[in-house]
Coordinates of N, CA, C and O in Angstrom, one line a residue:
X1 N 11.8 6.5 39.4 CA 10.5 5.5 39.2 C 10.1 6.3 37.5 O 10.0 5.1 36.9
X2 N 9.6 7.2 38.0 CA 8.3 7.9 36.8 C 9.5 8.4 35.8 O 8.9 7.6 34.8
X3 N 10.6 8.7 36.2 CA 12.2 8.7 35.2 C 12.5 8.0 34.3 O 12.5 7.3 32.7
X4 N 11.9 6.9 35.1 CA 12.9 5.5 34.9 C 11.4 4.6 33.4 O 12.3 4.8 32.8
X5 N 10.8 5.1 34.2 CA 9.3 4.3 33.5 C 9.2 5.1 32.2 O 9.3 4.5 30.9
X6 N 9.4 6.5 31.7 CA 9.6 7.4 31.0 C 10.1 6.8 29.9 O 11.0 6.5 29.2
X7 N 12.0 6.3 30.4 CA 13.3 6.4 30.0 C 12.7 4.8 28.5 O 13.0 4.7 27.8
X8 N 11.9 4.7 29.3 CA 11.6 2.6 29.3 C 10.6 2.7 28.1 O 11.0 2.2 26.8
X9 N 9.9 3.5 28.3 CA 8.8 4.2 27.0 C 9.4 4.9 25.6 O 9.2 4.1 24.1
X10 N 9.9 5.6 26.1 CA 11.0 5.7 25.4 C 12.0 5.3 24.4 O 11.9 5.1 23.0
X11 N 12.6 4.7 25.1 CA 13.1 2.8 24.2 C 12.2 2.4 23.9 O 12.6 1.3 22.9
X12 N 11.2 1.9 24.0 CA 10.2 0.8 23.5 C 9.6 1.8 22.6 O 10.0 0.8 21.1
X13 N 9.5 3.3 22.5 CA 8.6 3.2 21.2 C 9.7 3.5 19.9 O 9.3 3.9 18.3
X14 N 10.9 3.9 20.0 CA 11.9 3.5 19.3 C 12.3 2.1 18.8 O 12.5 2.1 17.8
X15 N 12.4 1.4 19.2 CA 13.0 -0.2 19.5 C 11.9 -1.2 18.3 O 11.8 -1.7 17.1
X16 N 10.5 -0.2 18.5 CA 9.5 -0.6 17.7 C 9.2 -1.7 16.9 O 8.5 -1.6 16.0
X17 N 9.3 -0.2 16.1 CA 9.4 -0.2 14.8 C 10.0 -1.3 14.0 O 10.0 -1.9 13.6
X18 N 11.1 -0.7 14.2 CA 12.6 -1.9 13.7 C 12.6 -3.0 14.0 O 12.2 -3.7 12.9
X19 N 12.1 -3.5 15.2 CA 11.7 -4.7 15.3 C 10.5 -5.5 14.9 O 10.4 -6.6 14.7
X20 N 9.4 -4.5 14.6 CA 8.6 -5.5 14.1 C 8.7 -5.0 12.4 O 8.2 -5.3 12.0
X21 N 9.2 -4.7 11.3 CA 9.5 -4.8 10.9 C 10.5 -5.8 10.4 O 10.1 -6.8 9.2
X22 N 11.0 -6.1 10.9 CA 12.7 -7.2 11.9 C 11.6 -8.9 11.1 O 11.8 -9.1 10.1
X23 N 10.2 -8.3 12.3 CA 9.6 -9.5 12.9 C 8.7 -9.6 10.8 O 9.1 -10.9 10.9
X24 N 8.6 -9.1 10.7 CA 7.3 -9.2 9.8 C 8.7 -9.6 8.3 O 7.8 -10.9 7.9
X25 N 8.8 -8.7 8.3 CA 10.4 -9.8 6.5 C 11.3 -10.9 7.7 O 9.9 -11.6 6.6
X26 N 10.8 -11.4 8.7 CA 11.6 -12.5 9.6 C 10.1 -14.0 9.3 O 10.3 -15.0 8.4
X27 N 9.5 -13.6 9.0 CA 7.7 -14.9 9.2 C 7.5 -14.3 7.6 O 7.4 -15.8 7.5
X28 N 7.5 -13.4 6.6 CA 7.2 -13.8 4.9 C 8.2 -14.5 4.9 O 8.6 -15.6 4.0
X29 N 9.5 -14.4 5.1 CA 11.5 -15.1 4.7 C 10.2 -17.0 5.5 O 10.6 -17.7 4.6
X30 N 10.2 -16.5 6.3 CA 10.1 -18.8 7.0 C 8.9 -18.8 6.1 O 9.5 -20.6 5.8
X31 N 8.0 -18.3 6.4 CA 6.6 -18.4 5.5 C 6.6 -19.6 4.3 O 6.3 -20.8 3.8
X32 N 7.9 -18.4 3.7 CA 8.7 -19.3 2.1 C 9.2 -19.9 2.3 O 8.9 -21.5 1.2
X33 N 9.8 -20.5 3.1 CA 11.0 -21.8 3.1 C 9.8 -22.7 3.0 O 9.9 -23.5 2.9
X34 N 8.6 -22.3 4.4 CA 8.0 -23.1 4.9 C 7.7 -24.5 4.1 O 7.8 -25.2 3.7
X35 N 6.7 -23.1 3.3 CA 5.6 -23.5 2.4 C 6.1 -24.3 1.1 O 5.9 -25.5 0.4
X36 N 7.2 -23.5 0.2 CA 7.9 -24.0 -0.9 C 8.2 -24.8 -0.6 O 9.8 -25.9 -1.2
X37 N 9.5 -24.5 0.4 CA 11.2 -25.8 0.9 C 9.6 -26.7 1.3 O 10.8 -27.9 1.0
X38 N 8.5 -27.3 2.5 CA 8.1 -28.4 1.6 C 7.6 -29.0 1.0 O 8.4 -30.9 0.5
X39 N 7.5 -28.7 0.1 CA 7.2 -29.0 -2.0 C 8.2 -29.1 -2.5 O 8.5 -30.2 -2.8
X40 N 9.7 -28.1 -1.9 CA 10.7 -28.9 -2.6 C 11.3 -30.4 -1.9 O 11.4 -31.5 -2.8
X41 N 11.5 -30.7 -0.9 CA 11.4 -32.2 0.6 C 10.6 -33.0 -0.6 O 11.0 -34.2 -1.0
X42 N 8.7 -32.2 -1.1 CA 8.6 -33.4 -1.9 C 8.8 -34.2 -3.1 O 8.4 -35.0 -4.1
X43 N 9.1 -32.9 -3.6 CA 9.9 -33.2 -5.2 C 11.1 -33.4 -5.8 O 11.5 -34.5 -6.9
X44 N 11.6 -33.7 -4.4 CA 13.0 -33.4 -5.6 C 13.8 -34.6 -4.6 O 12.9 -35.2 -3.3
X45 N 14.7 -35.0 -5.1 CA 15.1 -37.2 -4.5 C 15.4 -36.9 -3.0 O 15.9 -35.2 -2.4
X46 N 15.5 -37.4 -1.6 CA 16.1 -37.3 -1.2 C 17.8 -37.4 -0.9 O 18.5 -37.5 -1.9
X47 N 17.5 -35.5 0.3 CA 19.2 -35.2 0.5 C 18.9 -34.4 -0.9 O 20.2 -33.8 -0.7
X48 N 19.2 -33.5 -1.3 CA 19.0 -33.1 -2.8 C 18.8 -31.4 -2.1 O 19.1 -30.8 -2.7
X49 N 17.6 -31.6 -0.9 CA 16.9 -31.2 -0.6 C 18.3 -28.9 0.6 O 19.0 -29.7 1.2
X50 N 18.2 -27.6 -0.1 CA 19.3 -27.6 1.7 C 18.8 -26.4 1.6 O 17.6 -25.8 0.9
X51 N 18.2 -25.8 3.3 CA 17.8 -25.3 3.7 C 18.4 -23.9 3.0 O 19.8 -23.1 2.2
X52 N 17.0 -22.8 1.9 CA 17.4 -22.1 1.3 C 16.4 -21.9 0.8 O 16.4 -20.9 -0.3
X53 N 16.4 -23.1 0.1 CA 16.1 -23.9 -1.4 C 14.6 -22.7 -1.0 O 13.8 -22.4 -2.4
X54 N 14.2 -22.6 -0.2 CA 12.7 -22.4 0.1 C 12.6 -20.8 -0.9 O 11.2 -20.6 -1.4
X55 N 13.3 -20.3 0.2 CA 13.1 -19.0 -0.2 C 13.7 -18.9 -1.9 O 13.5 -17.4 -2.4
X56 N 14.5 -18.9 -2.5 CA 14.9 -19.4 -3.7 C 14.4 -19.6 -4.7 O 14.5 -19.1 -5.3
X57 N 13.8 -20.8 -4.2 CA 12.5 -21.2 -5.1 C 11.2 -19.6 -5.5 O 10.3 -18.7 -6.3
X58 N 11.1 -19.3 -3.5 CA 9.9 -17.6 -4.1 C 10.5 -17.0 -4.9 O 9.1 -16.4 -4.9
X59 N 12.0 -16.8 -4.3 CA 12.3 -15.2 -5.2 C 12.2 -15.8 -6.7 O 11.8 -14.9 -8.3
X60 N 12.4 -17.3 -7.0 CA 12.3 -17.8 -8.4 C 10.4 -17.9 -9.6 O 10.7 -16.8 -10.3
X61 N 10.1 -17.8 -8.2 CA 8.0 -17.8 -8.8 C 7.4 -16.4 -8.8 O 7.1 -16.4 -9.0
X62 N 8.2 -15.9 -8.4 CA 8.1 -14.1 -8.7 C 8.5 -13.3 -9.7 O 8.0 -12.7 -9.7
X63 N 9.4 -13.5 -9.4 CA 10.5 -13.1 -11.2 C 9.7 -13.6 -12.0 O 9.3 -12.9 -13.0
X64 N 9.1 -15.4 -12.5 CA 8.8 -15.7 -13.7 C 7.5 -14.9 -13.6 O 6.5 -14.7 -14.3
X65 N 6.6 -14.8 -12.6 CA 4.9 -14.8 -12.6 C 5.5 -12.8 -12.8 O 4.7 -12.9 -13.8
X66 N 6.3 -12.3 -12.4 CA 6.3 -10.5 -12.5 C 6.3 -10.7 -14.9 O 5.9 -10.2 -15.7
X67 N 7.0 -11.6 -15.0 CA 7.7 -11.8 -16.4 C 6.9 -12.3 -17.5 O 6.3 -12.5 -18.8
X68 N 5.9 -13.5 -16.1 CA 4.9 -14.2 -17.5 C 3.3 -13.2 -17.4 O 3.0 -13.4 -18.4
X69 N 3.2 -11.8 -17.1 CA 2.5 -11.6 -17.1 C 2.4 -9.9 -17.8 O 1.4 -10.1 -18.6
X70 N 3.8 -10.2 -19.4 CA 4.4 -10.1 -20.8 C 3.5 -11.3 -21.8 O 3.0 -9.6 -22.5
X71 N 3.1 -12.2 -21.1 CA 2.6 -13.0 -22.2 C 1.0 -12.8 -22.4 O 0.4 -12.5 -21.3
X72 N 0.5 -12.5 -23.3 CA -1.0 -12.2 -23.4 C -2.2 -13.5 -22.1 O -3.1 -13.1 -22.0
X73 N -1.7 -15.0 -23.0 CA -2.2 -16.2 -21.8 C -2.0 -15.9 -20.2 O -3.8 -16.3 -19.6
X74 N -1.3 -15.8 -19.7 CA -1.5 -15.1 -17.9 C -1.7 -14.0 -17.7 O -3.0 -13.9 -16.6
X75 N -2.3 -12.3 -18.7 CA -3.3 -11.5 -18.2 C -4.1 -11.9 -18.3 O -5.2 -11.1 -17.2
X76 N -5.1 -13.0 -19.4 CA -5.8 -13.2 -19.2 C -6.6 -14.2 -17.8 O -7.8 -14.3 -17.2
X77 N -5.8 -14.2 -18.2 CA -5.7 -16.0 -16.7 C -6.6 -14.6 -15.6 O -6.9 -15.3 -14.5
X78 N -5.4 -13.1 -15.4 CA -5.3 -13.2 -14.0 C -6.5 -12.5 -14.0 O -6.6 -12.0 -12.9
X79 N -7.3 -12.2 -15.3 CA -8.0 -10.7 -14.7 C -9.4 -11.3 -14.7 O -9.6 -11.9 -14.3
X80 N -8.9 -13.2 -14.9 CA -10.1 -14.3 -15.1 C -10.4 -14.7 -13.4 O -12.1 -14.3 -13.0
X81 N -9.3 -14.4 -13.0 CA -9.2 -15.0 -11.3 C -10.1 -13.8 -10.7 O -10.8 -14.2 -9.8
X82 N -9.3 -11.8 -10.8 CA -10.0 -11.2 -10.8 C -12.1 -11.3 -10.9 O -12.0 -10.5 -9.6
X83 N -12.5 -11.6 -12.4 CA -13.5 -10.9 -11.9 C -14.4 -12.2 -11.0 O -14.9 -12.1 -10.2
X84 N -13.5 -13.1 -10.5 CA -14.8 -14.6 -10.5 C -14.1 -13.6 -7.6 O -15.2 -13.8 -7.6
X85 N -12.9 -13.3 -8.9 CA -13.2 -12.7 -6.7 C -14.1 -11.7 -6.2 O -14.5 -11.4 -6.1
X86 N -14.1 -10.8 -8.2 CA -15.1 -9.7 -7.8 C -16.5 -10.1 -7.3 O -17.2 -10.0 -7.1
X87 N -17.0 -11.4 -7.5 CA -18.2 -11.8 -6.9 C -18.4 -13.0 -5.4 O -19.1 -13.5 -5.3
X88 N -16.9 -12.8 -4.9 CA -17.0 -13.2 -3.7 C -16.8 -13.2 -2.5 O -16.6 -12.0 -2.7
X89 N -17.8 -12.7 -2.2 CA -18.1 -11.4 -0.8 C -16.5 -10.5 -0.3 O -16.2 -9.3 -0.3
X90 N -16.5 -11.6 0.9 CA -15.9 -10.8 1.7 C -13.9 -11.0 0.7 O -13.6 -10.4 0.5
X91 N -13.9 -11.9 -0.1 CA -12.5 -12.3 -0.7 C -12.4 -11.3 -1.9 O -11.9 -10.3 -2.0
X92 N -14.1 -10.1 -2.5 CA -14.0 -8.6 -3.2 C -13.4 -7.7 -2.4 O -11.9 -6.9 -2.7
X93 N -13.8 -8.0 -1.4 CA -14.2 -7.1 -0.7 C -12.9 -6.7 0.2 O -11.3 -5.7 -0.3
X94 N -11.8 -7.1 0.2 CA -10.6 -7.6 1.1 C -9.4 -7.7 -0.6 O -9.1 -6.3 -0.3
X95 N -9.6 -8.5 -1.0 CA -8.5 -8.4 -2.2 C -9.0 -7.0 -3.0 O -7.5 -6.3 -3.4
X96 N -9.3 -6.6 -3.2 CA -9.3 -5.4 -4.0 C -9.4 -4.4 -2.4 O -8.2 -3.3 -3.9
X97 N -9.5 -4.2 -1.6 CA -8.6 -3.4 -1.1 C -7.5 -2.8 -0.6 O -6.5 -2.3 -1.3
X98 N -6.6 -4.4 -0.9 CA -5.9 -4.3 -0.6 C -4.7 -4.6 -1.8 O -3.9 -3.7 -2.2
X99 N -6.0 -5.0 -2.9 CA -4.8 -4.8 -4.6 C -4.1 -2.1 -4.4 O -3.9 -2.2 -5.2
X100 N -5.9 -2.3 -4.3 CA -5.0 -0.6 -4.3 C -4.3 0.1 -3.8 O -3.8 0.4 -3.9
X101 N -4.9 -0.1 -2.2 CA -3.5 0.2 -1.5 C -2.0 -0.1 -2.1 O -1.4 0.8 -1.8
X102 N -1.9 -1.6 -2.4 CA -0.2 -1.8 -2.4 C -0.1 -1.0 -4.1 O 0.9 -0.7 -4.6
X103 N -0.6 -1.4 -4.3 CA -1.4 -0.1 -6.4 C -0.6 1.5 -5.6 O 0.0 2.4 -6.4
X104 N -1.4 1.9 -4.7 CA -1.1 3.3 -5.1 C 0.4 2.9 -4.1 O 1.0 4.8 -5.4
X105 N 1.4 2.4 -3.9 CA 2.9 2.9 -3.7 C 2.9 2.7 -4.4 O 5.0 3.4 -5.0
X106 N 3.3 1.5 -5.9 CA 3.7 0.6 -6.4 C 4.1 2.4 -7.6 O 4.5 1.9 -8.2
X107 N 2.4 3.0 -7.7 CA 2.4 3.8 -8.6 C 3.0 4.9 -8.3 O 2.5 5.6 -9.5
X108 N 3.5 4.8 -7.4 CA 4.1 6.6 -6.8 C 5.1 7.8 -7.6 O 5.1 8.8 -7.7
X109 N 5.6 6.2 -8.6 CA 6.3 7.3 -9.6 C 6.3 8.6 -10.9 O 6.3 8.8 -10.9
X110 N 4.1 7.8 -10.9 CA 3.9 8.8 -11.6 C 3.6 10.8 -10.8 O 2.5 9.9 -9.9
X111 N 3.3 11.8 -12.3 CA 3.5 12.1 -10.8 C 2.6 13.0 -10.9 O 2.1 13.8 -9.3
X112 N 1.9 12.5 -11.7 CA -0.1 12.5 -11.8 C 0.5 12.1 -10.2 O -0.7 12.3 -9.7
X113 N -0.2 10.9 -10.0 CA -0.4 10.3 -8.8 C 0.0 10.4 -7.8 O -0.5 10.0 -6.2
X114 N 1.7 10.9 -7.4 CA 1.8 11.1 -6.3 C 1.7 12.6 -5.5 O 3.1 12.7 -5.0
X115 N 1.4 13.8 -6.5 CA 1.0 14.7 -5.5 C 0.0 15.3 -5.0 O -0.5 14.8 -4.0
X116 N 1.6 15.1 -3.6 CA 0.4 15.6 -2.9 C -0.1 16.9 -2.4 O 0.7 18.4 -2.6
X117 N -1.1 17.0 -1.8 CA -2.2 18.5 -1.5 C -2.1 19.0 -0.7 O -2.6 18.0 0.0
X118 N -3.5 19.8 -0.1 CA -3.7 20.4 0.5 C -4.9 21.3 0.6 O -4.7 22.0 -1.0
X119 N -6.0 20.6 0.5 CA -7.2 21.1 0.6 C -8.3 22.0 2.0 O -7.9 21.4 3.2
X120 N -8.4 23.5 1.5 CA -8.9 23.2 2.7 C -10.7 23.8 2.8 O -10.5 23.4 2.4
X121 N -10.8 22.8 4.7 CA -12.5 22.9 4.5 C -12.4 23.2 5.7 O -11.9 24.2 6.5
X122 N -13.9 24.3 6.1 CA -14.5 25.0 6.9 C -14.9 23.6 8.7 O -15.7 23.3 7.5
X123 N -15.0 23.4 9.5 CA -15.7 21.9 10.4 C -15.9 23.4 12.2 O -14.4 24.2 12.2
X124 N -17.1 24.0 11.8 CA -17.2 23.9 12.7 C -17.2 26.1 12.6 O -15.8 27.5 14.1
X125 N -17.0 26.6 11.6 CA -16.7 27.7 11.2 C -14.9 28.5 11.2 O -15.0 29.4 11.4
X126 N -14.4 27.2 11.3 CA -12.7 27.6 11.6 C -12.5 27.1 10.5 O -13.0 26.0 9.7
X127 N -11.4 27.5 9.8 CA -10.8 26.3 9.2 C -10.3 25.8 9.3 O -9.4 26.3 9.5
X128 N -10.0 24.6 8.0 CA -8.7 23.4 8.5 C -8.3 23.2 7.2 O -8.5 22.8 6.1
X129 N -7.3 23.3 7.5 CA -6.8 21.3 6.0 C -6.0 20.9 6.5 O -5.8 19.5 7.0
X130 N -6.7 20.1 5.2 CA -6.4 18.6 4.9 C -5.5 18.2 4.1 O -5.2 18.4 4.0
X131 N -5.3 17.1 4.5 CA -3.5 16.7 3.2 C -4.3 15.6 2.8 O -4.7 14.4 3.3
X132 N -3.8 15.3 1.5 CA -4.3 14.6 0.5 C -3.2 14.5 -0.5 O -2.6 14.4 -1.4
X133 N -3.9 13.7 -1.8 CA -2.7 12.7 -2.4 C -3.4 13.3 -4.2 O -5.2 12.4 -4.0
X134 N -3.0 13.5 -5.4 CA -4.0 13.5 -6.5 C -4.5 11.5 -6.9 O -2.8 12.0 -7.5
X135 N -4.8 11.7 -7.1 CA -5.4 10.3 -7.9 C -6.0 10.0 -9.7 O -4.8 8.9 -9.5
X136 N -6.1 11.4 -10.2 CA -6.8 10.5 -11.5 C -7.3 12.3 -11.6 O -8.1 13.4 -10.7
X137 N -6.5 12.9 -12.8 CA -7.4 14.4 -13.5 C -7.9 14.0 -14.4 O -8.5 15.0 -14.7
X138 N -7.8 13.1 -15.2 CA -8.5 12.9 -16.6 C -9.2 11.6 -15.9 O -10.1 10.4 -16.2
X139 N -11.0 12.2 -16.2 CA -12.0 11.5 -15.8 C -13.1 10.3 -17.5 O -13.8 10.5 -17.0
X140 N -12.4 11.0 -18.4 CA -12.5 10.3 -19.8 C -13.3 9.2 -19.4 O -13.8 9.3 -20.8
X141 N -12.0 7.8 -19.1 CA -12.8 7.6 -19.3 C -14.3 6.4 -18.6 O -13.6 5.1 -18.4
X142 N -14.4 7.3 -17.2 CA -14.8 7.4 -16.5 C -16.6 7.4 -16.6 O -16.5 8.5 -17.6
X143 N -17.4 7.5 -16.4 CA -19.5 7.3 -16.5 C -19.0 9.3 -16.5 O -18.5 9.2 -15.4
X144 N -20.8 9.3 -17.1 CA -20.5 10.8 -17.3 C -20.5 11.1 -15.0 O -21.7 10.4 -15.8
X145 N -19.9 12.7 -15.2 CA -21.1 13.2 -14.2 C -19.9 12.7 -12.8 O -20.4 13.7 -11.2
X146 N -19.0 11.4 -13.0 CA -18.5 11.1 -12.2 C -16.7 12.7 -11.7 O -16.9 13.3 -10.3
X147 N -16.1 13.1 -13.3 CA -15.7 14.0 -13.3 C -15.9 15.3 -14.4 O -15.9 14.4 -15.1
X148 N -15.7 16.3 -14.0 CA -15.9 17.1 -15.4 C -13.9 18.4 -15.5 O -13.6 17.2 -14.7
X149 N -14.1 18.5 -16.7 CA -13.0 18.7 -17.0 C -12.6 20.4 -15.9 O -13.7 20.5 -15.5
X150 N -11.2 19.7 -15.5 CA -10.8 21.4 -14.3 C -10.5 20.3 -13.1 O -10.4 20.8 -12.9
X151 N -11.0 19.5 -12.7 CA -11.6 18.7 -11.8 C -10.8 17.6 -11.4 O -10.3 17.0 -12.1
X152 N -9.9 18.1 -10.0 CA -9.6 16.0 -10.1 C -9.6 15.1 -9.3 O -10.5 15.7 -7.7
X153 N -10.1 14.3 -8.6 CA -9.8 13.4 -7.5 C -8.9 13.1 -6.8 O -7.5 13.3 -7.0
X154 N -9.1 14.0 -5.3 CA -8.3 14.2 -4.1 C -8.4 12.5 -3.2 O -9.8 12.5 -3.0
X155 N -7.7 12.0 -2.9 CA -7.5 11.1 -1.9 C -7.0 10.9 -0.9 O -6.1 11.3 -0.5
X156 N -7.7 11.4 1.2 CA -7.5 12.2 1.7 C -7.7 11.0 2.9 O -9.0 10.5 3.3
X157 N -6.8 10.4 3.2 CA -6.8 9.4 4.5 C -7.4 9.7 4.9 O -7.0 11.1 6.5
X158 N -7.4 8.3 6.5 CA -6.9 8.8 8.0 C -6.6 8.0 8.5 O -5.6 7.0 8.4
X159 N -6.2 8.4 9.9 CA -4.8 7.9 10.7 C -5.5 6.9 11.4 O -6.6 7.0 11.7
X160 N -4.5 6.3 11.1 CA -3.8 4.6 11.7 C -4.9 3.5 10.8 O -5.2 2.7 12.4
X161 N -5.2 4.3 10.1 CA -6.4 2.6 9.8 C -5.8 3.1 8.3 O -5.6 4.1 7.6
X162 N -6.0 1.7 7.2 CA -6.2 2.4 6.0 C -7.9 2.1 4.9 O -8.1 0.9 5.0
X163 N -7.5 3.3 5.4 CA -9.3 3.7 4.3 C -9.1 5.4 4.6 O -8.4 6.4 4.7
X164 N -10.4 5.6 3.9 CA -10.5 7.2 3.3 C -11.7 8.1 2.7 O -12.6 7.0 2.8
X165 N -11.7 9.6 2.3 CA -12.3 8.8 1.6 C -11.5 10.2 0.0 O -10.4 10.2 0.2
X166 N -12.2 9.8 -0.8 CA -11.7 10.2 -2.4 C -13.4 10.9 -2.9 O -14.2 11.3 -2.7
X167 N -12.9 12.4 -2.8 CA -13.2 13.1 -3.2 C -12.8 14.1 -4.1 O -11.7 14.3 -5.2
X168 N -14.2 14.4 -5.0 CA -13.6 15.2 -6.0 C -13.8 16.9 -6.9 O -15.0 17.3 -6.5
X169 N -12.4 17.9 -6.7 CA -12.5 18.7 -6.5 C -12.4 19.7 -7.8 O -11.2 19.9 -8.6
X170 N -12.2 21.4 -7.8 CA -11.8 21.2 -9.2 C -10.1 22.0 -8.4 O -9.8 22.3 -7.0
X171 N -9.1 21.8 -9.1 CA -8.3 21.9 -8.8 C -7.5 23.0 -8.7 O -6.9 23.0 -7.7
X172 N -8.3 23.9 -8.6 CA -8.7 25.1 -8.0 C -8.3 25.3 -6.1 O -8.0 25.9 -5.3
X173 N -8.9 24.2 -5.4 CA -9.3 23.9 -4.4 C -8.2 23.2 -3.5 O -8.4 23.5 -2.0
X174 N -7.3 23.1 -4.5 CA -6.1 22.2 -3.6 C -4.4 23.2 -3.9 O -4.4 23.4 -5.0
X175 N -4.7 23.2 -3.4 CA -2.6 24.1 -3.6 C -1.6 22.6 -3.4 O -1.2 22.0 -2.0
X176 N -0.1 22.6 -4.3 CA 0.6 21.3 -4.0 C 1.4 22.0 -2.4 O 1.9 23.1 -2.5
X177 N 2.0 20.4 -2.1 CA 2.8 20.9 -1.3 C 4.2 19.9 -1.4 O 4.5 18.8 -2.3
X178 N 4.5 20.2 -1.5 CA 6.5 19.8 -1.6 C 6.6 19.0 -0.8 O 7.8 19.0 0.1
X179 N 6.2 17.9 -0.9 CA 6.5 16.9 -0.4 C 6.7 15.9 -0.7 O 5.5 14.7 -1.6
X180 N 7.5 14.4 -0.5 CA 7.1 13.3 -1.0 C 5.5 12.3 -0.6 O 5.2 12.5 1.0
X181 N 5.5 11.4 -1.4 CA 4.2 10.9 -0.9 C 4.4 10.2 0.5 O 3.5 10.4 1.6
X182 N 5.5 9.2 0.3 CA 6.0 8.1 1.4 C 5.9 9.1 2.7 O 5.3 9.1 4.0
X183 N 6.3 10.0 2.1 CA 6.7 10.9 4.3 C 4.9 11.4 4.3 O 4.6 11.4 5.3
X184 N 4.1 12.1 2.9 CA 3.2 13.1 3.5 C 2.1 11.3 3.9 O 1.6 11.8 5.3
X185 N 2.5 10.8 3.6 CA 1.6 9.1 4.0 C 1.8 9.2 5.5 O 1.0 8.9 6.6
X186 N 3.1 8.9 5.9 CA 3.6 8.3 6.9 C 2.9 9.9 8.4 O 2.9 9.4 8.8
X187 N 3.4 10.8 7.7 CA 2.8 11.5 9.2 C 1.7 12.1 9.3 O 0.7 12.0 10.2
X188 N 0.4 11.7 7.4 CA -1.3 11.1 8.3 C -1.7 10.1 8.5 O -2.2 10.6 9.4
X189 N -0.4 9.7 8.3 CA -1.2 8.1 9.4 C -0.9 7.9 10.6 O -1.4 7.3 11.5
X190 N 0.1 8.3 10.9 CA 0.5 8.3 12.5 C -0.3 9.7 13.1 O 0.9 10.6 14.3
X191 N -1.0 9.9 12.5 CA -1.2 10.9 13.5 C -1.0 12.6 13.6 O -1.1 13.3 14.3
X192 N 0.1 13.1 12.3 CA 1.2 14.1 13.1 C 2.6 13.9 12.9 O 3.1 14.8 13.3
X193 N 2.5 13.1 14.0 CA 3.6 12.4 14.5 C 5.0 12.3 13.9 O 5.9 12.6 14.5
X194 N 5.3 11.7 12.5 CA 6.5 11.9 12.0 C 7.2 13.2 12.1 O 6.4 14.1 11.8
X195 N 7.3 13.1 12.1 CA 9.5 14.5 12.1 C 10.5 14.8 11.0 O 11.2 15.1 11.1
X196 N 9.6 13.5 9.6 CA 11.5 12.9 9.3 C 11.4 14.4 8.6 O 10.6 14.6 8.6
X197 N 12.4 14.6 8.2 CA 13.6 15.3 7.5 C 13.2 15.0 6.4 O 13.5 14.0 5.8

């Protein structure tokens, strides 16, 4: 019975990430279809709406929004809405955190931003290494005292949550690691349990 339970547990662990990914994608697609499809049903003449048009409309709106970001007026409106969101306590925290987190992965093509490093620290007189990500090496556009010449900002994520610490350290305090940002983040977030090649 114990062996049967172990096999079932291993199967669940193997299936769960795929099932959750499929579920989240299905939820996003269904939400776009429900929301935009309902709007299209109101706007289009009776009988013109076809299933899937809401999803198609979502893709078109996303593309047009991305295209519109090149326009000065759209950028100004977006900046204005972000400034407004910065004055609403809960919205400010949630929106800022999500924007920064998504931006982390969206900007990983930047070689400075995607550098994985280890940083050695001492805890209880024992050396240990933390995995981190270099997020900044130029502090010239920030207030004086945040970072100096030869220093870098390193983000040290915590396992199993969206959070971590940003530390300013001399570049000599870190050791570069030949590992992709995606793989390193997966390793840290799962507490070192991932073993992707």
